[in-house]
Amino acid sequence: QVQLVESGGGLVQPGGSLRLSCAASGLIFSRYTMSWYRQAPGKERELVATITNSADSTHYADSVKGRFTISRDNAKNTMYLQMNALNVEDTAVYYCTALNYGARYWGQGTQVTVSS
């Protein structure tokens, strides 16, 4: 059974930083492209960042470029999202996903709230 478990969310002031983690089990992690999505209240879910299975390529939404960094450790079956210079528009539930040959799995999400 595939499980993706996000952690690291919380409340942070504008300008602050958080590091999200996504721990994967039940799959061969190194074969999966991994992504972070987020969904803010009243908005559609949007892609934040993607990293290929071997970490040789990354992609970011324009809104987070230069502030967020996606990474992974295949030996630990874990993906990360370092988020810096957070602003109130980054408030959302953040989800990790695993994708391989059309099979996509989702985590349960972790809440990130940016507020003073």
Coordinates of C-alpha atoms in Angstrom, one line a residue:
Q1 CA 0.0 0.0 0.0
V2 CA 1.4 3.3 -1.1
Q3 CA 1.7 6.0 1.6
L4 CA 2.8 9.6 1.3
V5 CA 3.0 11.4 4.6
E6 CA 3.7 15.2 4.6
S7 CA 5.1 17.0 7.6
G8 CA 6.6 20.3 8.5
G9 CA 3.7 22.6 8.0
G10 CA 2.6 25.2 10.5
L11 CA 2.1 28.9 11.3
V12 CA 4.9 31.3 10.2
Q13 CA 5.2 35.1 9.9
P14 CA 5.6 36.8 6.5
G15 CA 9.2 36.6 5.5
G16 CA 9.8 33.4 7.4
S17 CA 10.8 29.9 6.3
L18 CA 9.5 26.4 6.6
R19 CA 10.7 23.0 5.3
L20 CA 8.2 20.5 4.3
S21 CA 8.9 16.8 4.1
C22 CA 7.1 14.0 2.3
A23 CA 8.0 10.4 3.4
A24 CA 7.0 7.7 1.0
S25 CA 6.5 4.0 1.5
G26 CA 5.0 1.1 -0.4
L27 CA 6.6 2.1 -3.7
I28 CA 10.0 2.2 -5.4
F29 CA 10.6 5.8 -4.6
S30 CA 13.5 6.3 -7.0
R31 CA 11.3 5.5 -10.0
Y32 CA 8.8 8.2 -9.3
T33 CA 8.7 11.9 -10.3
M34 CA 7.7 13.8 -7.2
S35 CA 5.8 17.0 -7.0
W36 CA 4.3 19.5 -4.5
Y37 CA 0.9 20.9 -5.0
R38 CA -1.0 23.4 -2.9
Q39 CA -4.6 24.4 -2.5
A40 CA -5.6 27.7 -0.9
P41 CA -9.2 28.2 0.4
G42 CA -11.6 28.9 -2.5
K43 CA -8.9 28.2 -5.1
E44 CA -8.0 25.3 -7.4
R45 CA -5.1 23.1 -6.5
E46 CA -2.0 24.3 -8.2
L47 CA 1.4 22.7 -9.0
V48 CA 4.2 24.3 -6.9
A49 CA 7.3 22.3 -7.9
T50 CA 8.4 19.0 -9.5
I51 CA 11.5 17.0 -9.3
T52 CA 12.4 14.0 -11.6
N53 CA 13.2 10.6 -10.2
S54 CA 16.9 11.1 -10.3
A55 CA 16.7 14.7 -9.3
D56 CA 18.4 15.8 -12.5
S57 CA 15.6 18.3 -13.3
T58 CA 13.3 20.5 -11.4
H59 CA 10.4 22.8 -12.3
Y60 CA 8.8 25.6 -10.3
A61 CA 5.7 27.7 -10.6
D62 CA 6.5 31.3 -11.4
S63 CA 5.0 32.4 -8.1
V64 CA 7.6 30.5 -6.0
K65 CA 10.7 30.7 -8.2
G66 CA 13.7 31.9 -6.3
R67 CA 12.0 31.3 -3.0
F68 CA 11.2 27.6 -2.8
T69 CA 13.6 24.7 -3.4
I70 CA 12.5 21.1 -4.1
S71 CA 14.8 18.2 -3.3
R72 CA 14.8 14.5 -2.6
D73 CA 16.8 11.8 -0.9
N74 CA 16.2 8.5 -2.6
A75 CA 18.1 6.7 0.1
K76 CA 15.6 7.9 2.6
N77 CA 12.5 7.8 0.4
T78 CA 11.8 11.4 1.2
M79 CA 11.1 14.6 -0.7
Y80 CA 11.5 18.1 0.7
L81 CA 10.3 21.6 0.0
Q82 CA 12.4 24.4 1.5
M83 CA 10.2 27.5 1.5
N84 CA 11.8 30.9 2.1
A85 CA 10.5 34.5 2.1
L86 CA 7.0 33.2 2.7
N87 CA 4.1 35.6 2.1
V88 CA 0.4 35.4 2.9
E89 CA -0.4 34.2 -0.6
D90 CA 1.6 31.0 0.2
T91 CA -1.1 30.0 2.8
A92 CA -2.5 26.7 1.6
V93 CA -2.6 23.0 2.2
Y94 CA 0.4 21.5 0.6
Y95 CA 0.3 18.0 -0.9
C96 CA 3.0 15.8 -2.2
T97 CA 2.4 13.5 -5.1
A98 CA 4.2 10.6 -6.7
L99 CA 3.9 9.9 -10.4
N100 CA 5.1 7.0 -12.6
Y101 CA 3.6 5.9 -15.9
G102 CA 0.3 7.5 -15.2
A103 CA -0.1 6.2 -11.7
R104 CA -0.3 9.1 -9.3
Y105 CA -0.5 9.0 -5.5
W106 CA -1.4 11.8 -3.1
G107 CA -0.6 12.5 0.5
Q108 CA -3.1 13.8 3.0
G109 CA -1.6 17.3 3.0
T110 CA -0.1 19.6 5.5
Q111 CA -1.3 23.1 6.4
V112 CA 0.9 26.1 5.9
T113 CA -0.4 29.4 7.3
V114 CA 1.5 32.6 6.7
S115 CA 0.2 35.4 9.0
S116 CA 1.4 38.1 11.3

